[in-house]
PDB file of C-alpha atoms and ligand atoms in Angstrom:
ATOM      1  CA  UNK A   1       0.000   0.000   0.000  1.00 98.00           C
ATOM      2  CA  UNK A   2       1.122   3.887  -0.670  1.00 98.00           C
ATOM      3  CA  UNK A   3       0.713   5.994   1.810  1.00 98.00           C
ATOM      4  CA  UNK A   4       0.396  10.207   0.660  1.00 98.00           C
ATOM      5  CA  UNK A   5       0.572  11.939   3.815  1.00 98.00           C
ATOM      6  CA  UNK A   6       2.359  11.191   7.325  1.00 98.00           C
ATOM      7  CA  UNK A   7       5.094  12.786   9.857  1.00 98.00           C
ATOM      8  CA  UNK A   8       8.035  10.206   9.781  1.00 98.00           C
ATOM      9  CA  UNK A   9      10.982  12.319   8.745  1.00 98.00           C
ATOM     10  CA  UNK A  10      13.151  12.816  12.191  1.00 97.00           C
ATOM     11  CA  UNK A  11      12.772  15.687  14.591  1.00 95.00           C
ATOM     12  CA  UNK A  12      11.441  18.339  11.525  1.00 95.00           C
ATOM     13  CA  UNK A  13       8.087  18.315  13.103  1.00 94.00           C
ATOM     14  CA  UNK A  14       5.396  17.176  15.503  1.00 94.00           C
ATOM     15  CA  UNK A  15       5.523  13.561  14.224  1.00 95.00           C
ATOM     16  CA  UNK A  16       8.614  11.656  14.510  1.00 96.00           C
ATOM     17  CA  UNK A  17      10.973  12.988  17.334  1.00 96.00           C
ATOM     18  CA  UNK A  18      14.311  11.401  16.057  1.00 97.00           C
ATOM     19  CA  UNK A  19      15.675   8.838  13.689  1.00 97.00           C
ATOM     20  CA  UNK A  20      15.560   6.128  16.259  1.00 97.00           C
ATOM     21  CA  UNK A  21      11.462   6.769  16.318  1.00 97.00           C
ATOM     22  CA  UNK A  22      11.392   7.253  12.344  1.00 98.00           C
ATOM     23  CA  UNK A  23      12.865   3.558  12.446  1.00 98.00           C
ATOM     24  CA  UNK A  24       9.797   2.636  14.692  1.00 97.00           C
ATOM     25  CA  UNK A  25       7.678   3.973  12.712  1.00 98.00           C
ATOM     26  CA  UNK A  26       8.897   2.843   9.334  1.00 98.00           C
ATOM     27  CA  UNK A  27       9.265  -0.983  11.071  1.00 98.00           C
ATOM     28  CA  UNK A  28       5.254  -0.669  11.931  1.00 97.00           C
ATOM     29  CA  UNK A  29       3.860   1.269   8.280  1.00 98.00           C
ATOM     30  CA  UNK A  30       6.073  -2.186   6.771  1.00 98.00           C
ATOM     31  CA  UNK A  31       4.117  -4.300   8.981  1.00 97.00           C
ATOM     32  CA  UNK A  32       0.864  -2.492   8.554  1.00 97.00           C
ATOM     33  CA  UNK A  33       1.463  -3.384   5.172  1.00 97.00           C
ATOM     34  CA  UNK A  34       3.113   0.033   3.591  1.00 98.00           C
ATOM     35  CA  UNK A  35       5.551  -0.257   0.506  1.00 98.00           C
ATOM     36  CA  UNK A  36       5.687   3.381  -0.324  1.00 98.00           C
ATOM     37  CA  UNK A  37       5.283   6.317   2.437  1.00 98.00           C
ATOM     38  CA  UNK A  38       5.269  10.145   1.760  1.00 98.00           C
ATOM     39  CA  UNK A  39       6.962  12.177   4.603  1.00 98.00           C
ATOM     40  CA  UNK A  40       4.851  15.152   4.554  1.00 98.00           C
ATOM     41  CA  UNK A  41       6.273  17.741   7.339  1.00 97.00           C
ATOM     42  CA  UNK A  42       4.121  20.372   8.023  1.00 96.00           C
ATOM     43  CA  UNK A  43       4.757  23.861   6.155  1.00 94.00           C
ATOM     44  CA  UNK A  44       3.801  27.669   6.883  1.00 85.00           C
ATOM     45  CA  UNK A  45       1.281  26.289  10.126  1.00 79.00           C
ATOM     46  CA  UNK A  46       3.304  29.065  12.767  1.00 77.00           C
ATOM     47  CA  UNK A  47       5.247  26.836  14.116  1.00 88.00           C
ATOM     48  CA  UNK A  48       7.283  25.056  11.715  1.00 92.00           C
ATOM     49  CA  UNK A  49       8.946  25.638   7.938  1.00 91.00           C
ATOM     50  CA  UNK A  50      10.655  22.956   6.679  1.00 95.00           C
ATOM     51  CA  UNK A  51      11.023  24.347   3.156  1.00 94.00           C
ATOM     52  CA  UNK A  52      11.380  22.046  -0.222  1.00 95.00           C
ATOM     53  CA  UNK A  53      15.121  21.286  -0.168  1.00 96.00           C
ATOM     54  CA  UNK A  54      15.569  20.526   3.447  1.00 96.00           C
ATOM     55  CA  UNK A  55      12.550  17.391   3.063  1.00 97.00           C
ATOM     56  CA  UNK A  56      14.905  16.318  -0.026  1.00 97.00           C
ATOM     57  CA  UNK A  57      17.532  16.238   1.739  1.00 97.00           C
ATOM     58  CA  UNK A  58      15.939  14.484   4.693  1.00 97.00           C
ATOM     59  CA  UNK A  59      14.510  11.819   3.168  1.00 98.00           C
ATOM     60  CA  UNK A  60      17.451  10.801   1.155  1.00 98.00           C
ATOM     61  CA  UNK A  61      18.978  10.342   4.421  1.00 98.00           C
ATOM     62  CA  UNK A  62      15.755   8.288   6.259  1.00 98.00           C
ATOM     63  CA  UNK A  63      16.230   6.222   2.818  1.00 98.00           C
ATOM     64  CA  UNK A  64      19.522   5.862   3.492  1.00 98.00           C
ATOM     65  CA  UNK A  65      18.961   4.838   7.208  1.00 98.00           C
ATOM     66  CA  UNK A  66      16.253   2.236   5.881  1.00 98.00           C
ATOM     67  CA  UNK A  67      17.963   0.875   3.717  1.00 98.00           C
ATOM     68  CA  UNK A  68      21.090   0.143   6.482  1.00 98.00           C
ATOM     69  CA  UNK A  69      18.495  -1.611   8.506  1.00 98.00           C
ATOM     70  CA  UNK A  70      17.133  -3.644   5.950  1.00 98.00           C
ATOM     71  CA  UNK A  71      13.519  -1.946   6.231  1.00 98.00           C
ATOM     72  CA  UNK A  72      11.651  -2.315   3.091  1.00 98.00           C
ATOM     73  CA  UNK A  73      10.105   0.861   2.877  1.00 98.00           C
ATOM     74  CA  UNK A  74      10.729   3.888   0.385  1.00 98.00           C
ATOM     75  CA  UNK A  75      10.123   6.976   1.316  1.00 98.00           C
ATOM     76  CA  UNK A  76       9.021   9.818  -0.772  1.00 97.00           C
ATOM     77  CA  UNK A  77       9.722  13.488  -0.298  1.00 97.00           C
ATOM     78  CA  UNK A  78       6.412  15.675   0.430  1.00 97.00           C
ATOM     79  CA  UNK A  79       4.886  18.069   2.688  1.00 97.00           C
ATOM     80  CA  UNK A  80       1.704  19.497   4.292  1.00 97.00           C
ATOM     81  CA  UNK A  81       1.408  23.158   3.466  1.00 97.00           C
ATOM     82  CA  UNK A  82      -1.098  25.573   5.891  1.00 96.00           C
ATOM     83  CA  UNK A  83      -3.096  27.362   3.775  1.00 96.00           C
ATOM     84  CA  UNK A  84      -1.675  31.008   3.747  1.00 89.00           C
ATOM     85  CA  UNK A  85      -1.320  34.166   1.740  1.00 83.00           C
ATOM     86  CA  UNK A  86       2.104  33.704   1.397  1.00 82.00           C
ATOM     87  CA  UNK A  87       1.690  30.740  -0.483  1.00 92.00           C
ATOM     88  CA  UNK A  88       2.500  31.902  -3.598  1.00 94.00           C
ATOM     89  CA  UNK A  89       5.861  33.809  -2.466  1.00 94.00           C
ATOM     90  CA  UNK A  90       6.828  30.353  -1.326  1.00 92.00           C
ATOM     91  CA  UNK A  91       6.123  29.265  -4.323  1.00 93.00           C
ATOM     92  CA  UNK A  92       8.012  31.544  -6.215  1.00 94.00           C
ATOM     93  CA  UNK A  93      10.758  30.420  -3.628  1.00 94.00           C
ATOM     94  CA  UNK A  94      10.502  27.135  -4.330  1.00 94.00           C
ATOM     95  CA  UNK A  95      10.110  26.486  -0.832  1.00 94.00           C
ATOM     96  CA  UNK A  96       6.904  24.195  -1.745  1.00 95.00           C
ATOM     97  CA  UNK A  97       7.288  20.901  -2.419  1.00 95.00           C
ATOM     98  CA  UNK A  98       4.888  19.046  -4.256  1.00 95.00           C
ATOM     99  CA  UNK A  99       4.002  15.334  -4.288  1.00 94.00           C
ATOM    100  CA  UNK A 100       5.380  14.243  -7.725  1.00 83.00           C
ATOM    101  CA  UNK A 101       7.750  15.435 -10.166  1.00 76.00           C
ATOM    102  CA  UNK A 102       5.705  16.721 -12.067  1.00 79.00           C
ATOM    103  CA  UNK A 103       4.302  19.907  -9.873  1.00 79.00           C
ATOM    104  CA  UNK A 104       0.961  18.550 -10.099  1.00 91.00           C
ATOM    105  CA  UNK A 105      -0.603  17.412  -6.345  1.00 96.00           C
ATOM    106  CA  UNK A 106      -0.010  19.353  -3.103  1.00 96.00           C
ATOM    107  CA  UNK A 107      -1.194  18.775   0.517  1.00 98.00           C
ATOM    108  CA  UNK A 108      -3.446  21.696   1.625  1.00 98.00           C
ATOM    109  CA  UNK A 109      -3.743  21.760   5.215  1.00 97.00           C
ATOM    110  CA  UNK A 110      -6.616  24.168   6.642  1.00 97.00           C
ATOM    111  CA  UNK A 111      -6.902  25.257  10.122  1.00 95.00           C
ATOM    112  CA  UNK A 112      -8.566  22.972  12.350  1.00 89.00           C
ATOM    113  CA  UNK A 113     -11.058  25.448  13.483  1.00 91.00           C
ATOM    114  CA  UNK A 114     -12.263  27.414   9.980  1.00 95.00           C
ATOM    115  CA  UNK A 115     -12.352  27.852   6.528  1.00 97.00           C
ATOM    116  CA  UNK A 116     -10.296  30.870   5.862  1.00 96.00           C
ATOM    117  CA  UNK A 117     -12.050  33.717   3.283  1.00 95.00           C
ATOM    118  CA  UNK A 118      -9.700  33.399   0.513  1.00 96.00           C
ATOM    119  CA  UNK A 119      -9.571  29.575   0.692  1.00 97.00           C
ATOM    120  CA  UNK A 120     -11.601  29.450  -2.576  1.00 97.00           C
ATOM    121  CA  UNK A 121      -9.055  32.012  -4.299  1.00 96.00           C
ATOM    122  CA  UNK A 122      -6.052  30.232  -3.057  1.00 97.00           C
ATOM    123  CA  UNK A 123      -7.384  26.860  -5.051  1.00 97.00           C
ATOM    124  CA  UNK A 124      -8.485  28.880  -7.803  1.00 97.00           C
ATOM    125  CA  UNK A 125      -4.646  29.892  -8.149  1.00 96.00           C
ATOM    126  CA  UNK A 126      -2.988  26.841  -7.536  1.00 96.00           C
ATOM    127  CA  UNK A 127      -5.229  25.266 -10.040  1.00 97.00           C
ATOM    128  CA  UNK A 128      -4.722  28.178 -12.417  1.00 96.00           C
ATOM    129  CA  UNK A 129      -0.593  27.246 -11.977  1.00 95.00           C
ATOM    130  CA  UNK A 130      -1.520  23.455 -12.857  1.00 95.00           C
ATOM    131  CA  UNK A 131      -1.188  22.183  -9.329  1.00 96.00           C
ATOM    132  CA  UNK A 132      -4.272  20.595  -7.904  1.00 96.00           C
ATOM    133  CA  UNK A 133      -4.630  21.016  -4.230  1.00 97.00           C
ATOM    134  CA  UNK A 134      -5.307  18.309  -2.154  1.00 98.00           C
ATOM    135  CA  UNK A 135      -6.926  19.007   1.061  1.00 98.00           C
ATOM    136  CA  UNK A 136      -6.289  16.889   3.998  1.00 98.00           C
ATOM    137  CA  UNK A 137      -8.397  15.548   6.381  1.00 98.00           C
ATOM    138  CA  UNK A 138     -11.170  18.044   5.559  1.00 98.00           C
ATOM    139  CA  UNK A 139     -13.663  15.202   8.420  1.00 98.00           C
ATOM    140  CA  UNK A 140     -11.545  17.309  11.123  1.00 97.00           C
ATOM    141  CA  UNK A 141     -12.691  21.316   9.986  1.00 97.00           C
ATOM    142  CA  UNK A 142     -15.105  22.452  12.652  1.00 96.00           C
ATOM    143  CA  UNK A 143     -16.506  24.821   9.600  1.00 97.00           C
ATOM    144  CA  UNK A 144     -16.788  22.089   7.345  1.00 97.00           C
ATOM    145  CA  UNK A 145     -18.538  19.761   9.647  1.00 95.00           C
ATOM    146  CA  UNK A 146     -21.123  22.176  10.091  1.00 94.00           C
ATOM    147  CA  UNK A 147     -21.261  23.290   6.192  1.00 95.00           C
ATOM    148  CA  UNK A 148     -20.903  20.643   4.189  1.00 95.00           C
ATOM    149  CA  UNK A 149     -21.922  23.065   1.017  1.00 95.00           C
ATOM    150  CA  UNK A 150     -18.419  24.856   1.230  1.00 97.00           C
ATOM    151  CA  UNK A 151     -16.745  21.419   0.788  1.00 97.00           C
ATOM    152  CA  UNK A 152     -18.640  20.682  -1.815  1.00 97.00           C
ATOM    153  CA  UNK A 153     -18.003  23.723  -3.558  1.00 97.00           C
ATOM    154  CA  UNK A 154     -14.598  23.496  -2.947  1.00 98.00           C
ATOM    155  CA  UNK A 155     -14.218  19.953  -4.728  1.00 98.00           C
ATOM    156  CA  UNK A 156     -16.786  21.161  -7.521  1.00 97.00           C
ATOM    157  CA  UNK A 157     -13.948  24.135  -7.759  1.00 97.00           C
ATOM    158  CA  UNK A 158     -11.645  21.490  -8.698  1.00 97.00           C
ATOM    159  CA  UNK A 159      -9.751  20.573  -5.353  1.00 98.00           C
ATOM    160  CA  UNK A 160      -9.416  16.876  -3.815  1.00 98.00           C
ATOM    161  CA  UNK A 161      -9.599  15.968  -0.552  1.00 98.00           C
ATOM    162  CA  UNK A 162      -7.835  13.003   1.412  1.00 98.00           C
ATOM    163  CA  UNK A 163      -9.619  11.783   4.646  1.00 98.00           C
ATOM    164  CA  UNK A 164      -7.665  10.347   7.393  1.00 98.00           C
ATOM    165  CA  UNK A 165      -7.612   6.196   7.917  1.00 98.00           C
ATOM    166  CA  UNK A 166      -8.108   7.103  11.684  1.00 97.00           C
ATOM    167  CA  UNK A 167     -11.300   9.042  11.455  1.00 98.00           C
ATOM    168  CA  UNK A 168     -12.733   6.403   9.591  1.00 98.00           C
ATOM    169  CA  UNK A 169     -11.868   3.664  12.092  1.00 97.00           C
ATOM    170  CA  UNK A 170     -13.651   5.854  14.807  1.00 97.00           C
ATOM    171  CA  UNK A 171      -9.942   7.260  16.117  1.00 96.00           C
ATOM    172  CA  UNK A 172     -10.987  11.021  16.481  1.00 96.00           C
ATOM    173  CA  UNK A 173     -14.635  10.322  17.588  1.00 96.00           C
ATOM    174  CA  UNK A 174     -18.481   9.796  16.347  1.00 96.00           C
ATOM    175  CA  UNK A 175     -18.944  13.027  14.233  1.00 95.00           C
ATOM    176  CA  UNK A 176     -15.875  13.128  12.344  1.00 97.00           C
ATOM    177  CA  UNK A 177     -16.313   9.265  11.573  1.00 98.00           C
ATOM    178  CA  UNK A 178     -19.725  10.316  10.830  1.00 97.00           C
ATOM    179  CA  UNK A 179     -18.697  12.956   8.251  1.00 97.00           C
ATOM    180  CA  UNK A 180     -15.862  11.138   6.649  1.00 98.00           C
ATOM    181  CA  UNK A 181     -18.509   8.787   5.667  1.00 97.00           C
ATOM    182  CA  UNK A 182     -20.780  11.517   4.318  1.00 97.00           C
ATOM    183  CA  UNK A 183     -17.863  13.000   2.281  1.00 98.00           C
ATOM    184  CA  UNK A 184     -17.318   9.621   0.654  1.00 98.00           C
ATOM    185  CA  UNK A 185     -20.352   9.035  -0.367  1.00 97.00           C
ATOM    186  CA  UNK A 186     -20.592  12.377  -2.142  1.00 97.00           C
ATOM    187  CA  UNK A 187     -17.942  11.835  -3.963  1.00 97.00           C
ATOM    188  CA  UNK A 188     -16.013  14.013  -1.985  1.00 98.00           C
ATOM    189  CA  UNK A 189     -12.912  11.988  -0.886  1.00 98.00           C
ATOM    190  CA  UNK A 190      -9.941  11.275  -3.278  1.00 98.00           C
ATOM    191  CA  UNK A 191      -7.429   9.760  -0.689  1.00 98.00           C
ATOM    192  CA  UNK A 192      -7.275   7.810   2.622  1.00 98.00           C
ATOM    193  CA  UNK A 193      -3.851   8.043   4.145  1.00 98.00           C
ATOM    194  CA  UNK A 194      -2.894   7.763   7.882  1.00 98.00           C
ATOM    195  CA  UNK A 195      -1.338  11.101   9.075  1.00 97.00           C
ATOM    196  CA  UNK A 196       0.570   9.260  11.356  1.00 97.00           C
ATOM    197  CA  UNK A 197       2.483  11.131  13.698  1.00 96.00           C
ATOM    198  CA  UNK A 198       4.238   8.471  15.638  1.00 93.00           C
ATOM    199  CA  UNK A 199       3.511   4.553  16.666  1.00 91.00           C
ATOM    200  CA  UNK A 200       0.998   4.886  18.641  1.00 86.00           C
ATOM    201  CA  UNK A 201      -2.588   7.073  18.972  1.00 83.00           C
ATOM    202  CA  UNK A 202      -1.545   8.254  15.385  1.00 92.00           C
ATOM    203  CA  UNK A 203      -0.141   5.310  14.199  1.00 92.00           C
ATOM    204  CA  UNK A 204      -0.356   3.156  10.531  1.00 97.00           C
ATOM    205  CA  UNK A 205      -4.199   2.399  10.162  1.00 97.00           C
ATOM    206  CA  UNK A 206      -4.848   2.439   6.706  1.00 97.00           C
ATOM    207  CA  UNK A 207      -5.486  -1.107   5.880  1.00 97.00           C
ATOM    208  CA  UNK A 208      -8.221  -1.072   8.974  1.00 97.00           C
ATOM    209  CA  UNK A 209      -9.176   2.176   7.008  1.00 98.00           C
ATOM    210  CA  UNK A 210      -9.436   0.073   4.047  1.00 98.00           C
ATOM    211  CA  UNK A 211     -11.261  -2.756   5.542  1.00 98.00           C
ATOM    212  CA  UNK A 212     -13.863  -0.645   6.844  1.00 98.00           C
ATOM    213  CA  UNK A 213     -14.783   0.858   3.705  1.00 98.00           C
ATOM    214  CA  UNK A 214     -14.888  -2.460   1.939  1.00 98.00           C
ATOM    215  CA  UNK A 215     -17.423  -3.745   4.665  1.00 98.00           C
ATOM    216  CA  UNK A 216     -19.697  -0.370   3.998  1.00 97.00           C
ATOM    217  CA  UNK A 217     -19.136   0.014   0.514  1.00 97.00           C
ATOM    218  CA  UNK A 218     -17.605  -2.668  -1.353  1.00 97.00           C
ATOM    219  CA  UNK A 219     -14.182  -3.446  -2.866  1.00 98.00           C
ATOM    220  CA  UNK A 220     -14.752  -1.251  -5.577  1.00 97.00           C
ATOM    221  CA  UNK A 221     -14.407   2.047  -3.783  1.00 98.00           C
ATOM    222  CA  UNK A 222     -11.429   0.252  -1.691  1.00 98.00           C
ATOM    223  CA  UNK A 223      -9.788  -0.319  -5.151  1.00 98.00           C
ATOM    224  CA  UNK A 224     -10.711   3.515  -6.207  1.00 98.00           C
ATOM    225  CA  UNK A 225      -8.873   4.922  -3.409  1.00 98.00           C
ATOM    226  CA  UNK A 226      -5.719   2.637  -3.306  1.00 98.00           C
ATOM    227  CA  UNK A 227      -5.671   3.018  -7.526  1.00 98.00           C
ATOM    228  CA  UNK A 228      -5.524   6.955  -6.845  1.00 98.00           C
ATOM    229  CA  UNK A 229      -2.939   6.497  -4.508  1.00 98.00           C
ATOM    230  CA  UNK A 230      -1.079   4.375  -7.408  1.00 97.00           C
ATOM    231  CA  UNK A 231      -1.702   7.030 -10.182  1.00 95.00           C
ATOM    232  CA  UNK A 232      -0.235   9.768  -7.993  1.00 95.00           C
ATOM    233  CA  UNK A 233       2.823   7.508  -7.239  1.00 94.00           C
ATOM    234  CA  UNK A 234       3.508   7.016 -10.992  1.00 92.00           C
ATOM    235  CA  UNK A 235       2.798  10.748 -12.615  1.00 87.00           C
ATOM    236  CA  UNK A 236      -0.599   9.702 -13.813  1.00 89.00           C
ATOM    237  CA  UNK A 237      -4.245  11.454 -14.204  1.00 89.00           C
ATOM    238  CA  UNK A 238      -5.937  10.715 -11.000  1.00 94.00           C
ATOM    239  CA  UNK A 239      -9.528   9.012 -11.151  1.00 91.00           C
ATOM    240  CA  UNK A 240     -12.158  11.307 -10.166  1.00 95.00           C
ATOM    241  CA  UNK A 241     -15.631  10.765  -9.775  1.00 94.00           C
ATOM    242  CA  UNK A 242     -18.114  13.685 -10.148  1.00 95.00           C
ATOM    243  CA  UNK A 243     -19.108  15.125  -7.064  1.00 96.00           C
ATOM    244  CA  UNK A 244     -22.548  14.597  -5.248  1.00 96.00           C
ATOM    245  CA  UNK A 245     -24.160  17.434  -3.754  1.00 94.00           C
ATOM    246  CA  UNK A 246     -25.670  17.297  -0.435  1.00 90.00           C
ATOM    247  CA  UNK A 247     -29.369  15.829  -0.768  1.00 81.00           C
ATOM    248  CA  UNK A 248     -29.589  12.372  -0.510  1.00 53.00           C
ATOM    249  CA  UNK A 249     -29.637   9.789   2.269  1.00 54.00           C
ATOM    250  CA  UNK A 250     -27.515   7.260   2.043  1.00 52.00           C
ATOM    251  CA  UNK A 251     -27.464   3.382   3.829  1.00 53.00           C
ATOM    252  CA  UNK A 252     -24.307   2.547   4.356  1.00 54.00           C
ATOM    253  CA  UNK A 253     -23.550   2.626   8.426  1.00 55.00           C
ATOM    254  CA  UNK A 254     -20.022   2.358   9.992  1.00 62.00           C
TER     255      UNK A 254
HETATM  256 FE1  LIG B   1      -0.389  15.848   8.688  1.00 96.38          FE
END
């Protein structure tokens, strides 16, 4: 499995503390059944920076380390990026890092609490640049939850979202499992990947992720979200299915 977003490069962040723990935490994504793992360290969210060529640099070296201890796991260069108005001078800086060569897919990160004005703008501009945001666990905005119009629009406006393994599997409580479901079946949700920020409460849970939304939904969407996951990996056009507005009731129960 191919994991887009977690915090596993050493002591860069609020995931992995040192490369001792990034070891951990490689040894348990292999065993949770990983092959291919993004480090993502947060960018532009106040507290930390970790520009473009300092994550290269890093995760050569975590490769490096894995491959010394025989762990059979690549990692990938990425990173989270806080939705900001400097965006686009860091940008221009080529402080961003994208998730493929090709400048095509970036983590979005909004604030936990709100959707900020010029959200809508900043996607606009990104797209207009070629570079499709992807938003991450959108199940966790307190403005979302309550609007679930503004994520539609915002996906209608040509953004993707990924939706964290753990709110699925109940991790971060009834409401955001409840609205991670919703968002799926809207055709809302691009990605599942685990966030994780260490080995344990925000650990590797995609494949219980993955099983969950087989037993609700069937293979098929299982398949549709690992396949994405693929496509990213290799440079490819992502699949994505048109989004469904807010109307219907759906069956499926988690
Ligand atoms: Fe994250």
């Amino acid at each position: 499995m191919i994991d887009i977003h977690c915090h596993i490069l050493p002591g860069v962040d609020d995931g992995s503390a040192d490369m001792k723990e990034s070891l951990n935490m490689a040894r348990k994504a292999v065993e949770a059944g990983i092959t291919h793992l993004f480090a993502t360290p947060h960018h532009l969210n106040e507290k930390y920076v970790n520009v473009k060529s300092d994550i290269i640099d890093r995760a050569v070296r975590l490769n490096e380390s894995l491959q010394q201890n025989n762990i059979p796991l690549t990692i990938h260069p990425g990173q989270e990026v806080r939705i900001h108005r400097d965006i686009f001078s860091s940008l221009e800086k080529e402080e961003i890092l994208t998730l493929d060569d090709n400048v095509t897919y970036l983590l979005l990160e909004l604030p936990s609490g709100r959707v900020p004005a010029y959200t809508q703008e900043v996607i606009y501009e990104l797209l207009l640049k070629g570079i499709t945001p992807i938003i991450v666990h959108p199940e966790r905005n307190k403005e979302l939850i309550t609007n679930h119009k503004l994520l539609f629009e915002l996906v209608q406006e040509g953004a993707l979202t990924q939706i964290t393994s753990g709110s699925i599997i109940g991790n971060f409580g009834k409401s955001i499992q409840s609205f991670s479901k919703k968002i799926i079946e809207h055709n809302l949700a691009h990605f599942i990947a685990t966030d994780a920020h260490n080995i344990g409460s925000r650990g590797f849970t995609l494949q219980q992720a993955y099983e969950k939304i087989t037993k609700v939904y069937g293979i098929e969407r299982t398949f549709y979200f690992k396949e994405n996951t693929e496509l990213l990996l290799q440079g490819l056009s992502l699949i994505i299915e048109k989004p469904v507005p807010f109307k219907k009731k759906f069956m499926g129960i988690f």
